[in-house]
Amino acid sequence: MLKKTFLWVALAVMPLVQGQEDLSLSYYLPEGTTYNSEIPTPKEIIGHEVGEWHVTHDKLVQYYQALAKSSDRIQLESRGSTYEGRPILLLTISSPANLAKIEEIRREHLAATEAGGAEKGTDRPIVVYQGFSVHGNEPSGANAALAYAYHLAAAEGQDIENKLENMVILLDPSFNPDGLQRFAYWANANRSMNLNPDNNEREYHEVWPGGRTNHYWFDLNRDWLPVQLPESKARLATFHKWLPNILTDHHEMGTNSTFFFQPGEPDRVHPLTPEMNQQLTAEIGSYHAKALDGIGSLYYTEENYDDYYYGKGSTFPDVNGSIGILFEQGSSRGHIQESENGVLTFPFTIRNQFTTAVSTIEAAEKMREKILKYQQDFYNNVRNEAGKDRMKGFVFGSPENQAATWELAKILEQHKIKIHPLEKDLKVGGESFTAGKAYIAPSNQKNYRLLKAMFEKRTTFKDSLFYDISAWTFPLAFNVDYASLGSLDAAGQPVEQLQPLSGSVDKKSNYAYLFEWHEYFTPKALNRIVNKGLRAKVAKGPFTLEGRKYDYGTIMVPVANQDMDPQAIHDFLTEVAMDSYLQIHGVSTGYTQGIDLGSNEFDPVKKQKVALIVGSGIRSYDAGEIWHLFDTRYDMQITKIGTEYLQRVDLSDYTDIIIPSVYSTSVLDSAAAKKLDQWVRSGGTLIGYSNTANWFKKHKMMKLEMKKDTLVAKNVPFDRRNDFRGAQETSGTIFEARLDRSHPVNFGYADELLPVFRNTNIYLEPDKDSYNNPIRYTDNPLLSGYVSEENMELLKNSVPFKVERKGKGRIMVFTDNTNFRAFWYGTNKLLMNAVFFGPSM
């Protein structure tokens, strides 16, 4: 067999500089290894050396297809597509003999995690899932994956053969194809032939929204638990299909940083993560340290990054019997950039990622039996814990909102958490659950810890600092009733597969159709109705008609005086009901107990044309959540208007304008404020979020009074100043609010108590008139998560929502995020109410 032998020169032990004229694949590869010449190098397929240019996703796909064709160590599959249609690839890499029986190996691996699995011992391959560049503008990972895949496919000798015989590697070369493509285009388009390390060079300052996020500007490294996005669904399916023993997650951080690998902050580990997990993480870390020492790279551990939120790629494995490893490489953010540690080149960042990818499988091979046993012990301990737990499971479900109940159940199904339908009516702790409209998730199951992590409320913590959010209780996020159970007597047979929801119109009417506003997808239905040209009205009060009670916010579609005949209206509404999972009721009279259908207490609902302010100065996460909500959930067109050209836009076409949270009050100037103010006075509805409240206040667009933080540091030493301030951040906590259900912003909520998600320190004073405070925090509002004592005092007697009339229009602000990470279903309707019913407020 022909062999390739690379020449190692001084470049292999120092960062490349300036033109990188001598860059070759040997810079990355282990010294002394020979390679099969029949396996193509990346350059032979993509046309440039790894690190010379930023690889675009199409070239990445091209190389892996060529690699899979030429190597009997690789199986390539596409697990679906991103929103932009890019394939979500996975390479399964092992010895040819293992790949020939890969399904058998997978089944045996999973069997070892079941009851009695310890009897199978540890004489089998270890499974390592290695993922790269979940943030698209942290590209050294995905580019390192090119060289790493080549190494695994082409390296020769007993060492690589032993490794591949003793492990299955699941290589996910680009966790975020759309973001990677976006950033690669930017970096390459701004690359000069004479590489320029000046920090002011445009190449290192990508335009909004940047390449970090996916198509809808979501941080994919926060979606392992919510699993709302196609990229996440693909990788979660891979995780549960294999239950890997190790999962690595390759990232980048600030240019002036070196290299980080876990373990992270010792006091910021979730309590459900076993201590042995952290011990093994540290032992694996010793292999990374040795490898980085060997190439002279600086690094650190046990600082900055934590292991608390289970929705991150390096933490999610820890609650699932695996070991998650985070890598963070100081970023060149382009091809070459000055840093406090010298000139930082893109190839240097790639080499560190490649080196730790290799040291990961070195550790996996050497620690194989220990890590396999850990996974067996993890699930044995879980079964023992679950069996002893007096809490036998959770029941969850809201009869008024079956869609939200189903969506929550769907998440559990994707996480392989077993659920059962509720077979008989149940009353637990003051909550009532209806048979056929709720589910039970038993404790006694394999994923007991994951279930517990998703459903528990936690308000006490070892540390007051968090890298991410401190609370994510899923039933609260979905505003679905839930309770813990001491018995499973009401549980039916296990759900093998969730069946799709349905909707219907109960009967044809020549008078009117009604549907309540409780269900999650009612805004989608209403949007279709008004866009069809049908007149619709919203009830501002409750009533009873033909034996059925209707709540605030009920939608009425009269049959008379429409441009469609009665049969066409019935047929169309039947389509709407099925598409939005609604029960629509035909009625034969307008004479009710309460407000009659012809009453002025029914306000007309107009066709909405909504604009979303985006661009420089706007928080892209918040903007993306809103765009995604309208576009993918409610099938509503939304026009994205950039901050840089807002002044040139004729706003008279729009009924509603939404400004997501802004980074500073200077994002839009006084001319923009004047333009928006005039538009509101002409009848528009302006909706702002979070820090936009400060912008409204600065430009006197709203009369807002804010509570001030008067905290002063006393006896706090200089080296603890960041901890002191960090402890005052409310970075992600769940609070309880009380609703005035008669106010249009709260239409569709069957209960006056609502869990809300807060990730801001903005506290609004309430209005002196109670009817102008439709949403207020309760007296003891903390439901789950961390909040400092000082902020709790500020929160009390504050309000998360304000609305003011201005001329013919309305202006309103939410301090709390109603659309957080696409899984906060429970408060999405507040925004939709502001859009559809703003004129009624």
mmCIF file of C-alpha atoms in Angstrom, residues 81-254:
data_model
loop_
_atom_site.group_PDB
_atom_site.id
_atom_site.type_symbol
_atom_site.label_atom_id
_atom_site.label_comp_id
_atom_site.label_asym_id
_atom_site.label_seq_id
_atom_site.Cartn_x
_atom_site.Cartn_y
_atom_site.Cartn_z
ATOM 1 C CA SER A 81 -31.609 19.370 7.052
ATOM 2 C CA THR A 82 -31.250 22.783 8.627
ATOM 3 C CA TYR A 83 -33.750 25.567 8.027
ATOM 4 C CA GLU A 84 -31.575 26.637 5.073
ATOM 5 C CA GLY A 85 -31.533 23.132 3.623
ATOM 6 C CA ARG A 86 -27.996 22.099 4.562
ATOM 7 C CA PRO A 87 -27.469 18.433 5.462
ATOM 8 C CA ILE A 88 -26.820 17.578 9.122
ATOM 9 C CA LEU A 89 -24.002 15.061 8.736
ATOM 10 C CA LEU A 90 -22.729 12.307 10.989
ATOM 11 C CA LEU A 91 -19.651 10.159 10.418
ATOM 12 C CA THR A 92 -19.560 6.828 12.223
ATOM 13 C CA ILE A 93 -15.894 5.839 12.460
ATOM 14 C CA SER A 94 -14.469 2.545 13.667
ATOM 15 C CA SER A 95 -12.568 -0.468 12.395
ATOM 16 C CA PRO A 96 -13.940 -2.143 9.246
ATOM 17 C CA ALA A 97 -14.796 -5.216 11.315
ATOM 18 C CA ASN A 98 -16.785 -3.119 13.793
ATOM 19 C CA LEU A 99 -18.610 -1.244 11.053
ATOM 20 C CA ALA A 100 -19.653 -4.545 9.522
ATOM 21 C CA LYS A 101 -21.584 -5.321 12.713
ATOM 22 C CA ILE A 102 -22.262 -1.773 13.879
ATOM 23 C CA GLU A 103 -25.926 -2.350 14.711
ATOM 24 C CA GLU A 104 -25.028 -5.338 16.858
ATOM 25 C CA ILE A 105 -22.442 -3.239 18.709
ATOM 26 C CA ARG A 106 -24.998 -0.489 19.264
ATOM 27 C CA ARG A 107 -27.600 -2.883 20.675
ATOM 28 C CA GLU A 108 -25.049 -4.484 22.986
ATOM 29 C CA HIS A 109 -23.917 -1.068 24.164
ATOM 30 C CA LEU A 110 -27.473 -0.031 25.018
ATOM 31 C CA ALA A 111 -28.231 -3.382 26.644
ATOM 32 C CA ALA A 112 -25.389 -2.799 29.098
ATOM 33 C CA THR A 113 -27.254 0.238 30.441
ATOM 34 C CA GLU A 114 -30.401 -1.740 31.211
ATOM 35 C CA ALA A 115 -31.176 -3.746 34.349
ATOM 36 C CA GLY A 116 -28.716 -6.626 34.555
ATOM 37 C CA GLY A 117 -26.372 -4.850 32.144
ATOM 38 C CA ALA A 118 -23.430 -5.170 34.518
ATOM 39 C CA GLU A 119 -23.345 -8.878 33.694
ATOM 40 C CA LYS A 120 -22.226 -7.962 30.183
ATOM 41 C CA GLY A 121 -18.986 -6.588 31.583
ATOM 42 C CA THR A 122 -16.825 -4.088 29.715
ATOM 43 C CA ASP A 123 -15.464 -6.188 26.882
ATOM 44 C CA ARG A 124 -16.859 -4.002 24.116
ATOM 45 C CA PRO A 125 -16.058 -0.754 22.287
ATOM 46 C CA ILE A 126 -16.429 2.577 24.044
ATOM 47 C CA VAL A 127 -18.608 5.148 22.233
ATOM 48 C CA VAL A 128 -17.279 8.694 21.784
ATOM 49 C CA TYR A 129 -19.447 11.468 20.297
ATOM 50 C CA GLN A 130 -17.294 14.393 19.088
ATOM 51 C CA GLY A 131 -19.052 17.573 17.991
ATOM 52 C CA PHE A 132 -17.620 20.762 16.510
ATOM 53 C CA SER A 133 -18.536 24.443 16.197
ATOM 54 C CA VAL A 134 -22.082 24.631 17.527
ATOM 55 C CA HIS A 135 -21.445 28.363 17.286
ATOM 56 C CA GLY A 136 -20.766 29.078 13.635
ATOM 57 C CA ASN A 137 -18.336 31.926 14.291
ATOM 58 C CA GLU A 138 -16.198 29.625 16.443
ATOM 59 C CA PRO A 139 -14.906 27.792 13.384
ATOM 60 C CA SER A 140 -11.625 26.243 14.518
ATOM 61 C CA GLY A 141 -13.576 23.171 15.633
ATOM 62 C CA ALA A 142 -15.253 22.447 12.298
ATOM 63 C CA ASN A 143 -12.017 23.136 10.429
ATOM 64 C CA ALA A 144 -10.082 20.884 12.818
ATOM 65 C CA ALA A 145 -12.649 18.156 12.139
ATOM 66 C CA LEU A 146 -11.411 18.018 8.529
ATOM 67 C CA ALA A 147 -7.874 17.153 9.587
ATOM 68 C CA TYR A 148 -9.131 14.907 12.376
ATOM 69 C CA ALA A 149 -11.404 12.876 10.089
ATOM 70 C CA TYR A 150 -8.538 12.505 7.636
ATOM 71 C CA HIS A 151 -6.291 11.281 10.456
ATOM 72 C CA LEU A 152 -8.851 8.683 11.558
ATOM 73 C CA ALA A 153 -9.448 7.491 7.992
ATOM 74 C CA ALA A 154 -5.856 7.431 6.723
ATOM 75 C CA ALA A 155 -3.486 6.959 9.680
ATOM 76 C CA GLU A 156 -1.635 3.656 9.701
ATOM 77 C CA GLY A 157 -0.064 1.561 12.404
ATOM 78 C CA GLN A 158 -0.997 -0.496 15.432
ATOM 79 C CA ASP A 159 -1.942 2.514 17.567
ATOM 80 C CA ILE A 160 -4.780 3.745 15.342
ATOM 81 C CA GLU A 161 -5.927 0.199 14.611
ATOM 82 C CA ASN A 162 -6.186 -0.547 18.321
ATOM 83 C CA LYS A 163 -8.133 2.630 18.943
ATOM 84 C CA LEU A 164 -10.616 1.963 16.175
ATOM 85 C CA GLU A 165 -11.029 -1.642 17.256
ATOM 86 C CA ASN A 166 -11.871 -0.511 20.784
ATOM 87 C CA MET A 167 -14.191 2.375 20.078
ATOM 88 C CA VAL A 168 -16.944 3.780 17.921
ATOM 89 C CA ILE A 169 -16.491 7.469 17.113
ATOM 90 C CA LEU A 170 -19.550 9.512 16.211
ATOM 91 C CA LEU A 171 -18.120 12.565 14.488
ATOM 92 C CA ASP A 172 -20.510 15.499 14.105
ATOM 93 C CA PRO A 173 -18.373 17.843 11.975
ATOM 94 C CA SER A 174 -20.616 20.902 12.159
ATOM 95 C CA PHE A 175 -23.261 21.249 14.852
ATOM 96 C CA ASN A 176 -24.415 24.474 13.158
ATOM 97 C CA PRO A 177 -24.150 24.326 9.348
ATOM 98 C CA ASP A 178 -26.011 27.572 8.650
ATOM 99 C CA GLY A 179 -23.993 29.621 11.153
ATOM 100 C CA LEU A 180 -20.713 28.105 9.954
ATOM 101 C CA GLN A 181 -21.551 29.002 6.358
ATOM 102 C CA ARG A 182 -22.513 32.556 7.326
ATOM 103 C CA PHE A 183 -19.269 33.166 9.187
ATOM 104 C CA ALA A 184 -17.035 31.439 6.618
ATOM 105 C CA TYR A 185 -18.459 33.699 3.924
ATOM 106 C CA TRP A 186 -17.727 36.776 6.052
ATOM 107 C CA ALA A 187 -14.181 35.773 7.000
ATOM 108 C CA ASN A 188 -13.254 34.716 3.465
ATOM 109 C CA ALA A 189 -14.867 37.729 1.806
ATOM 110 C CA ASN A 190 -12.805 40.051 4.000
ATOM 111 C CA ARG A 191 -9.518 38.102 3.821
ATOM 112 C CA SER A 192 -6.600 39.935 2.246
ATOM 113 C CA MET A 193 -3.805 38.184 0.401
ATOM 114 C CA ASN A 194 -1.481 39.924 2.844
ATOM 115 C CA LEU A 195 -2.972 38.727 6.103
ATOM 116 C CA ASN A 196 -3.455 41.600 8.526
ATOM 117 C CA PRO A 197 -3.435 40.950 12.298
ATOM 118 C CA ASP A 198 -4.601 44.474 13.209
ATOM 119 C CA ASN A 199 -7.536 44.169 15.610
ATOM 120 C CA ASN A 200 -9.312 46.990 13.794
ATOM 121 C CA GLU A 201 -9.357 45.047 10.516
ATOM 122 C CA ARG A 202 -12.950 44.590 9.284
ATOM 123 C CA GLU A 203 -12.468 40.832 9.004
ATOM 124 C CA TYR A 204 -12.617 40.540 12.811
ATOM 125 C CA HIS A 205 -15.806 42.556 13.231
ATOM 126 C CA GLU A 206 -18.599 40.616 11.552
ATOM 127 C CA VAL A 207 -21.876 42.368 10.902
ATOM 128 C CA TRP A 208 -25.113 41.698 12.774
ATOM 129 C CA PRO A 209 -26.349 39.050 13.602
ATOM 130 C CA GLY A 210 -23.000 37.274 13.175
ATOM 131 C CA GLY A 211 -22.380 33.614 12.523
ATOM 132 C CA ARG A 212 -22.791 32.352 16.093
ATOM 133 C CA THR A 213 -26.422 31.384 15.702
ATOM 134 C CA ASN A 214 -28.556 29.290 13.387
ATOM 135 C CA HIS A 215 -30.931 30.571 10.718
ATOM 136 C CA TYR A 216 -33.390 32.032 13.243
ATOM 137 C CA TRP A 217 -30.561 33.430 15.407
ATOM 138 C CA PHE A 218 -30.816 30.796 18.144
ATOM 139 C CA ASP A 219 -27.885 29.693 20.237
ATOM 140 C CA LEU A 220 -27.908 25.982 19.436
ATOM 141 C CA ASN A 221 -25.799 25.250 22.505
ATOM 142 C CA ARG A 222 -28.788 26.021 24.719
ATOM 143 C CA ASP A 223 -31.232 23.706 22.959
ATOM 144 C CA TRP A 224 -30.167 20.247 24.174
ATOM 145 C CA LEU A 225 -33.043 20.190 26.689
ATOM 146 C CA PRO A 226 -35.752 22.229 24.895
ATOM 147 C CA VAL A 227 -34.954 20.483 21.560
ATOM 148 C CA GLN A 228 -36.973 22.956 19.477
ATOM 149 C CA LEU A 229 -34.702 23.230 16.431
ATOM 150 C CA PRO A 230 -33.890 20.769 13.624
ATOM 151 C CA GLU A 231 -30.156 20.681 14.351
ATOM 152 C CA SER A 232 -30.879 19.821 17.985
ATOM 153 C CA LYS A 233 -33.432 17.164 17.111
ATOM 154 C CA ALA A 234 -30.880 15.431 14.898
ATOM 155 C CA ARG A 235 -28.102 15.368 17.480
ATOM 156 C CA LEU A 236 -30.456 14.403 20.318
ATOM 157 C CA ALA A 237 -31.701 11.462 18.273
ATOM 158 C CA THR A 238 -28.072 10.408 17.728
ATOM 159 C CA PHE A 239 -27.335 10.746 21.438
ATOM 160 C CA HIS A 240 -30.242 8.563 22.534
ATOM 161 C CA LYS A 241 -29.666 6.122 19.709
ATOM 162 C CA TRP A 242 -26.161 5.450 21.023
ATOM 163 C CA LEU A 243 -25.887 6.761 24.617
ATOM 164 C CA PRO A 244 -22.224 7.688 24.114
ATOM 165 C CA ASN A 245 -19.792 7.382 26.995
ATOM 166 C CA ILE A 246 -18.043 10.667 26.207
ATOM 167 C CA LEU A 247 -19.362 13.710 24.343
ATOM 168 C CA THR A 248 -17.022 16.548 23.401
ATOM 169 C CA ASP A 249 -18.062 20.045 22.401
ATOM 170 C CA HIS A 250 -15.451 22.243 20.656
ATOM 171 C CA HIS A 251 -15.912 26.025 21.087
ATOM 172 C CA GLU A 252 -14.017 29.300 20.967
ATOM 173 C CA MET A 253 -13.772 32.220 23.378
ATOM 174 C CA GLY A 254 -12.200 35.690 23.435
#
